[in-house]
């Protein structure tokens, strides 16, 4: 299985980190610019989480669509699958959101994303004394650890998605 | 194992059919109309955001308490089925519902395309199909 790209958002919805492994369809053919692409991805996340909280079939007292929710409140969603890719989401209690686009046959990645947050993001970014929380960052150490982590979990077998896309 | 609700959305994002199979799944009427049009746009945004060319939109949405399966026909009508996370064979069930839609709705001479579906035979057929599916799933 391969990965396409990774977005990390802070609690305000600003994209603090973006990494791309393989993206045959450029941003120009989609949202236009990278900043717009990131905003659109956050919008998709935001709307889907409201959508799920309102639709939740097991909750008798559904919130009305559009009522403000606290982080982690209501029904959360894990991923969506389209005809060509799978988009995996994780929101942690501090409001950091991870969005990882993978190959569409990827299994449930909730635990992998949680481990990515715990072992990579917290270790290499949050524990960095020079890092201001909630600000965009660039770190080679983080990138290396991220790649190693994904490879270890079998998520960076890029030739598969490259073959599928060509 | 349960099937919660069925939504049919026309090609411009309007809700044309809504049926709940479980009491708890009922959503406020206004909200269900809005959910339908939101889904229509999310579907389009997801294909725009795709890192690979040729994406046709969301097919399956997985959440903590439910799965949402979406089937889009060639004419742009979308069938949404909200089901239990453990339910299986849902894409096949959606195709069967599409078949019923073609038979009982599209072939109904009084039905105007893209308008709300008010068709007793379709209601009954969908009800029977879902009941049969649940029986088979339990067996």
Tab-separated table of C-alpha atoms in Angstrom:
chain	number	residue	atom	x	y	z
A	1	UNK	CA	0.000	0.000	0.000
A	2	UNK	CA	1.159	3.492	-0.731
A	3	UNK	CA	0.515	6.975	0.578
A	4	UNK	CA	-0.308	10.059	-1.458
A	5	UNK	CA	-0.068	12.945	0.987
A	6	UNK	CA	-0.390	14.013	4.600
A	7	UNK	CA	-1.954	17.150	6.063
A	8	UNK	CA	-1.662	18.256	9.698
A	9	UNK	CA	-4.017	21.000	10.886
A	10	UNK	CA	-3.986	22.902	14.156
A	11	UNK	CA	-7.164	23.566	16.121
A	12	UNK	CA	-7.858	26.785	14.230
A	13	UNK	CA	-7.795	24.931	10.923
A	14	UNK	CA	-4.489	26.259	9.644
A	15	UNK	CA	-2.394	23.681	7.865
A	16	UNK	CA	0.810	23.412	9.913
A	17	UNK	CA	2.400	20.667	7.883
A	18	UNK	CA	1.967	19.220	4.427
A	19	UNK	CA	3.911	16.389	2.898
A	20	UNK	CA	3.499	14.888	-0.524
A	21	UNK	CA	4.857	11.517	-1.612
A	22	UNK	CA	3.041	11.021	-4.855
A	23	UNK	CA	0.479	13.266	-6.491
A	24	UNK	CA	-0.068	12.628	-10.199
A	25	UNK	CA	-2.990	15.055	-10.324
A	26	UNK	CA	-1.449	18.426	-9.562
A	27	UNK	CA	-3.086	21.009	-7.309
A	28	UNK	CA	-3.699	23.233	-10.361
A	29	UNK	CA	-6.224	20.738	-11.691
A	30	UNK	CA	-8.013	20.721	-8.345
A	31	UNK	CA	-8.348	23.649	-5.959
A	32	UNK	CA	-5.830	25.873	-7.799
A	33	UNK	CA	-3.160	26.702	-5.231
A	34	UNK	CA	-1.714	24.638	-2.408
A	35	UNK	CA	-3.124	27.027	0.210
A	36	UNK	CA	-6.609	26.644	-1.282
A	37	UNK	CA	-6.168	22.897	-1.433
A	38	UNK	CA	-5.339	22.815	2.279
A	39	UNK	CA	-8.274	25.059	3.157
A	40	UNK	CA	-10.567	22.875	1.137
A	41	UNK	CA	-9.316	19.753	2.876
A	42	UNK	CA	-9.956	21.335	6.262
A	43	UNK	CA	-13.418	22.392	5.110
A	44	UNK	CA	-14.127	18.849	4.039
A	45	UNK	CA	-13.016	17.542	7.437
A	46	UNK	CA	-15.059	20.133	9.317
A	47	UNK	CA	-18.225	19.592	7.322
A	48	UNK	CA	-17.947	15.825	7.456
A	49	UNK	CA	-17.583	15.835	11.227
A	50	UNK	CA	-20.724	17.967	11.584
A	51	UNK	CA	-22.452	15.767	9.046
A	52	UNK	CA	-21.631	12.618	11.022
A	53	UNK	CA	-22.701	14.087	14.343
A	54	UNK	CA	-26.087	14.983	12.889
A	55	UNK	CA	-26.604	11.735	11.027
A	56	UNK	CA	-25.492	9.411	13.872
A	57	UNK	CA	-28.213	6.713	13.900
A	58	UNK	CA	-27.449	5.571	17.451
A	59	UNK	CA	-27.841	8.944	19.102
A	60	UNK	CA	-31.440	9.832	20.051
A	61	UNK	CA	-30.611	13.443	20.906
A	62	UNK	CA	-28.912	14.467	17.710
A	63	UNK	CA	-27.463	17.945	17.607
A	64	UNK	CA	-29.092	20.114	14.963
A	65	UNK	CA	-26.961	20.647	11.920
A	66	UNK	CA	-24.576	23.518	12.544
A	67	UNK	CA	-24.717	23.628	16.350
A	68	UNK	CA	-21.230	24.266	17.770
A	69	UNK	CA	-19.534	21.169	19.088
A	70	UNK	CA	-16.572	20.690	21.372
A	71	UNK	CA	-13.557	18.779	20.091
A	72	UNK	CA	-14.226	15.050	20.341
A	73	UNK	CA	-17.936	15.478	21.031
A	74	UNK	CA	-20.500	13.501	19.055
A	75	UNK	CA	-19.958	10.787	16.502
A	76	UNK	CA	-16.506	10.898	14.942
A	77	UNK	CA	-15.586	9.572	11.559
A	78	UNK	CA	-12.510	7.633	10.601
A	79	UNK	CA	-12.180	7.622	6.858
A	80	UNK	CA	-13.826	7.770	3.512
A	81	UNK	CA	-13.102	5.720	0.426
A	82	UNK	CA	-13.512	6.964	-3.112
A	83	UNK	CA	-12.997	5.193	-6.401
A	84	UNK	CA	-9.302	6.111	-6.422
A	85	UNK	CA	-8.054	6.894	-2.917
A	86	UNK	CA	-8.842	6.547	0.776
A	87	UNK	CA	-8.747	9.485	3.122
A	88	UNK	CA	-8.004	8.697	6.789
A	89	UNK	CA	-8.714	11.143	9.597
A	90	UNK	CA	-7.717	11.505	13.201
A	91	UNK	CA	-8.514	14.338	15.581
A	92	UNK	CA	-6.744	14.361	18.940
A	93	UNK	CA	-8.162	16.082	22.053
A	94	UNK	CA	-5.866	19.088	21.621
A	95	UNK	CA	-7.502	19.782	18.271
A	96	UNK	CA	-4.621	18.659	16.058
A	97	UNK	CA	-6.018	16.897	13.014
A	98	UNK	CA	-4.148	14.403	10.877
A	99	UNK	CA	-5.350	13.633	7.362
A	100	UNK	CA	-3.579	10.904	5.422
A	101	UNK	CA	-4.500	10.005	1.848
A	102	UNK	CA	-3.649	6.430	0.967
A	103	UNK	CA	-4.256	3.714	-1.526
A	104	UNK	CA	-7.953	2.785	-1.528
A	105	UNK	CA	-7.427	-0.787	-0.297
A	106	UNK	CA	-5.757	0.351	2.928
A	107	UNK	CA	-7.154	-1.219	6.136
A	108	UNK	CA	-8.475	0.720	9.130
A	109	UNK	CA	-5.649	3.126	9.970
A	110	UNK	CA	-7.005	4.680	13.181
A	111	UNK	CA	-4.360	3.012	15.341
A	112	UNK	CA	-1.587	3.788	12.870
A	113	UNK	CA	-2.540	7.477	12.838
A	114	UNK	CA	-2.727	7.519	16.635
A	115	UNK	CA	0.748	5.951	16.800
A	116	UNK	CA	1.983	8.455	14.230
A	117	UNK	CA	0.752	11.257	16.472
A	118	UNK	CA	2.116	9.723	19.700
A	119	UNK	CA	5.486	8.537	18.488
A	120	UNK	CA	6.375	10.899	15.684
A	121	UNK	CA	4.530	14.189	16.026
A	122	UNK	CA	4.796	14.463	19.810
A	123	UNK	CA	8.378	13.176	19.907
A	124	UNK	CA	9.843	15.233	17.088
A	125	UNK	CA	7.680	18.353	17.010
A	126	UNK	CA	5.917	18.991	20.306
A	127	UNK	CA	8.994	18.107	22.379
A	128	UNK	CA	11.201	20.411	20.329
A	129	UNK	CA	11.938	23.357	22.677
A	130	UNK	CA	12.047	25.805	19.771
A	131	UNK	CA	8.621	24.852	18.454
A	132	UNK	CA	5.754	27.262	19.087
A	133	UNK	CA	2.582	25.159	19.470
A	134	UNK	CA	0.102	25.587	16.652
A	135	UNK	CA	2.618	27.092	14.232
A	136	UNK	CA	3.692	25.623	10.895
A	137	UNK	CA	6.976	23.720	11.062
A	138	UNK	CA	9.601	22.153	8.860
A	139	UNK	CA	11.881	19.519	10.305
A	140	UNK	CA	14.125	17.024	8.550
A	141	UNK	CA	14.160	14.786	11.599
A	142	UNK	CA	10.382	14.668	11.550
A	143	UNK	CA	10.306	13.806	7.831
A	144	UNK	CA	12.850	11.015	8.292
A	145	UNK	CA	11.006	9.589	11.280
A	146	UNK	CA	7.705	9.862	9.409
A	147	UNK	CA	9.029	8.006	6.393
A	148	UNK	CA	10.601	5.319	8.562
A	149	UNK	CA	7.379	4.909	10.517
A	150	UNK	CA	5.206	4.572	7.423
A	151	UNK	CA	7.639	2.175	5.795
A	152	UNK	CA	7.608	0.070	8.944
A	153	UNK	CA	3.817	-0.103	8.750
A	154	UNK	CA	3.922	-1.119	5.109
A	155	UNK	CA	2.392	2.141	3.929
A	156	UNK	CA	5.141	3.376	1.654
A	157	UNK	CA	5.091	0.772	-1.083
A	158	UNK	CA	4.825	3.457	-3.706
A	159	UNK	CA	5.269	1.298	-6.798
A	160	UNK	CA	1.767	-0.079	-6.196
A	161	UNK	CA	-0.008	3.267	-6.387
A	162	UNK	CA	2.265	4.438	-9.168
A	163	UNK	CA	1.330	1.391	-11.203
A	164	UNK	CA	-2.353	1.934	-10.446
A	165	UNK	CA	-2.196	5.597	-11.486
A	166	UNK	CA	-0.394	5.102	-14.765
B	1	UNK	CA	-26.252	-5.738	11.884
B	2	UNK	CA	-28.789	-3.168	10.843
B	3	UNK	CA	-29.842	-0.917	8.034
B	4	UNK	CA	-30.720	2.520	9.356
B	5	UNK	CA	-31.847	4.717	6.513
B	6	UNK	CA	-31.983	5.266	2.787
B	7	UNK	CA	-31.639	8.600	1.027
B	8	UNK	CA	-31.982	9.321	-2.670
B	9	UNK	CA	-30.461	12.565	-3.935
B	10	UNK	CA	-31.120	13.911	-7.422
B	11	UNK	CA	-28.417	15.229	-9.716
B	12	UNK	CA	-28.754	18.802	-8.440
B	13	UNK	CA	-28.399	17.839	-4.778
B	14	UNK	CA	-32.052	17.837	-3.730
B	15	UNK	CA	-33.387	15.123	-1.460
B	16	UNK	CA	-36.046	13.178	-3.372
B	17	UNK	CA	-36.547	10.190	-1.107
B	18	UNK	CA	-35.863	9.456	2.536
B	19	UNK	CA	-36.776	6.390	4.504
B	20	UNK	CA	-35.719	5.403	8.027
B	21	UNK	CA	-35.712	1.746	9.004
B	22	UNK	CA	-34.950	2.415	12.665
B	23	UNK	CA	-36.626	4.896	14.982
B	24	UNK	CA	-33.373	6.289	16.399
B	25	UNK	CA	-32.094	7.065	12.907
B	26	UNK	CA	-34.779	9.677	12.295
B	27	UNK	CA	-33.334	13.075	11.468
B	28	UNK	CA	-35.242	16.356	11.555
B	29	UNK	CA	-36.857	17.035	8.125
B	30	UNK	CA	-35.008	20.291	7.590
B	31	UNK	CA	-31.746	18.663	8.586
B	32	UNK	CA	-32.239	15.737	6.244
B	33	UNK	CA	-32.733	18.113	3.313
B	34	UNK	CA	-29.582	19.970	4.290
B	35	UNK	CA	-27.617	16.781	4.876
B	36	UNK	CA	-28.523	15.668	1.374
B	37	UNK	CA	-27.280	18.825	-0.282
B	38	UNK	CA	-24.162	18.854	1.919
B	39	UNK	CA	-23.400	15.310	0.833
B	40	UNK	CA	-23.793	16.349	-2.780
B	41	UNK	CA	-21.126	19.043	-2.407
B	42	UNK	CA	-18.795	16.931	-0.239
B	43	UNK	CA	-18.931	14.303	-2.931
B	44	UNK	CA	-17.793	16.854	-5.510
B	45	UNK	CA	-15.099	18.338	-3.236
B	46	UNK	CA	-13.687	14.892	-2.480
B	47	UNK	CA	-13.170	14.235	-6.173
B	48	UNK	CA	-11.614	17.678	-6.632
B	49	UNK	CA	-9.164	17.063	-3.772
B	50	UNK	CA	-8.157	13.689	-5.147
B	51	UNK	CA	-4.391	13.229	-5.529
B	52	UNK	CA	-5.028	10.959	-8.539
B	53	UNK	CA	-6.948	11.837	-11.694
B	54	UNK	CA	-10.270	10.230	-12.483
B	55	UNK	CA	-11.857	10.174	-9.042
B	56	UNK	CA	-15.645	9.892	-9.052
B	57	UNK	CA	-16.425	10.796	-5.463
B	58	UNK	CA	-16.975	9.156	-2.090
B	59	UNK	CA	-18.201	5.575	-2.094
B	60	UNK	CA	-17.959	4.725	1.585
B	61	UNK	CA	-17.779	6.851	4.696
B	62	UNK	CA	-16.733	5.135	7.911
B	63	UNK	CA	-17.615	6.620	11.290
B	64	UNK	CA	-17.630	5.315	14.867
B	65	UNK	CA	-21.257	4.235	14.913
B	66	UNK	CA	-22.223	3.821	11.283
B	67	UNK	CA	-21.028	3.324	7.715
B	68	UNK	CA	-22.480	5.324	4.877
B	69	UNK	CA	-22.414	3.733	1.435
B	70	UNK	CA	-23.006	5.871	-1.591
B	71	UNK	CA	-23.826	4.704	-5.089
B	72	UNK	CA	-23.906	7.223	-7.901
B	73	UNK	CA	-25.704	6.323	-11.098
B	74	UNK	CA	-24.504	7.427	-14.528
B	75	UNK	CA	-27.152	10.157	-14.552
B	76	UNK	CA	-25.919	11.625	-11.249
B	77	UNK	CA	-28.610	10.320	-8.909
B	78	UNK	CA	-27.086	9.227	-5.611
B	79	UNK	CA	-28.335	6.465	-3.353
B	80	UNK	CA	-27.126	6.636	0.240
B	81	UNK	CA	-27.511	3.852	2.708
B	82	UNK	CA	-26.671	4.356	6.375
B	83	UNK	CA	-25.845	0.987	7.914
B	84	UNK	CA	-24.197	-0.658	10.878
B	85	UNK	CA	-20.358	-0.770	10.667
B	86	UNK	CA	-20.457	-4.577	10.502
B	87	UNK	CA	-23.024	-4.905	7.725
B	88	UNK	CA	-21.831	-6.742	4.630
B	89	UNK	CA	-22.926	-6.910	0.969
B	90	UNK	CA	-24.170	-3.325	1.062
B	91	UNK	CA	-22.950	-2.358	-2.453
B	92	UNK	CA	-25.016	-5.254	-3.817
B	93	UNK	CA	-28.013	-4.105	-1.801
B	94	UNK	CA	-27.619	-0.598	-3.233
B	95	UNK	CA	-27.612	-2.009	-6.747
B	96	UNK	CA	-30.829	-3.876	-5.959
B	97	UNK	CA	-32.383	-0.650	-4.695
B	98	UNK	CA	-31.329	1.061	-7.913
B	99	UNK	CA	-33.028	-1.722	-9.823
B	100	UNK	CA	-36.227	-1.164	-7.827
B	101	UNK	CA	-35.929	2.557	-8.506
B	102	UNK	CA	-35.702	1.946	-12.236
B	103	UNK	CA	-38.644	-0.440	-12.142
B	104	UNK	CA	-41.059	1.311	-9.832
B	105	UNK	CA	-40.115	4.964	-10.086
B	106	UNK	CA	-38.684	5.597	-13.538
B	107	UNK	CA	-41.298	3.415	-15.220
B	108	UNK	CA	-44.122	5.153	-13.355
B	109	UNK	CA	-45.848	7.367	-15.956
B	110	UNK	CA	-46.897	9.888	-13.307
B	111	UNK	CA	-43.398	10.405	-11.971
B	112	UNK	CA	-41.630	13.565	-13.005
B	113	UNK	CA	-37.861	13.133	-13.099
B	114	UNK	CA	-35.821	14.894	-10.410
B	115	UNK	CA	-38.962	15.410	-8.300
B	116	UNK	CA	-39.798	13.924	-4.908
B	117	UNK	CA	-40.579	10.192	-5.119
B	118	UNK	CA	-44.090	9.438	-3.920
B	119	UNK	CA	-44.644	5.918	-5.025
B	120	UNK	CA	-46.273	3.284	-2.866
B	121	UNK	CA	-44.967	0.325	-4.853
B	122	UNK	CA	-41.395	1.563	-4.478
B	123	UNK	CA	-41.909	1.999	-0.716
B	124	UNK	CA	-43.216	-1.528	-0.387
B	125	UNK	CA	-40.531	-3.063	-2.567
B	126	UNK	CA	-37.722	-1.320	-0.679
B	127	UNK	CA	-39.235	-2.337	2.627
B	128	UNK	CA	-39.494	-5.965	1.498
B	129	UNK	CA	-35.967	-5.958	0.100
B	130	UNK	CA	-34.442	-4.617	3.305
B	131	UNK	CA	-36.438	-7.079	5.394
B	132	UNK	CA	-35.234	-9.935	3.207
B	133	UNK	CA	-31.649	-8.687	3.440
B	134	UNK	CA	-31.812	-8.550	7.242
B	135	UNK	CA	-33.267	-12.058	7.433
B	136	UNK	CA	-30.503	-13.392	5.223
B	137	UNK	CA	-27.900	-11.542	7.247
B	138	UNK	CA	-29.168	-13.107	10.461
B	139	UNK	CA	-29.322	-16.598	9.017
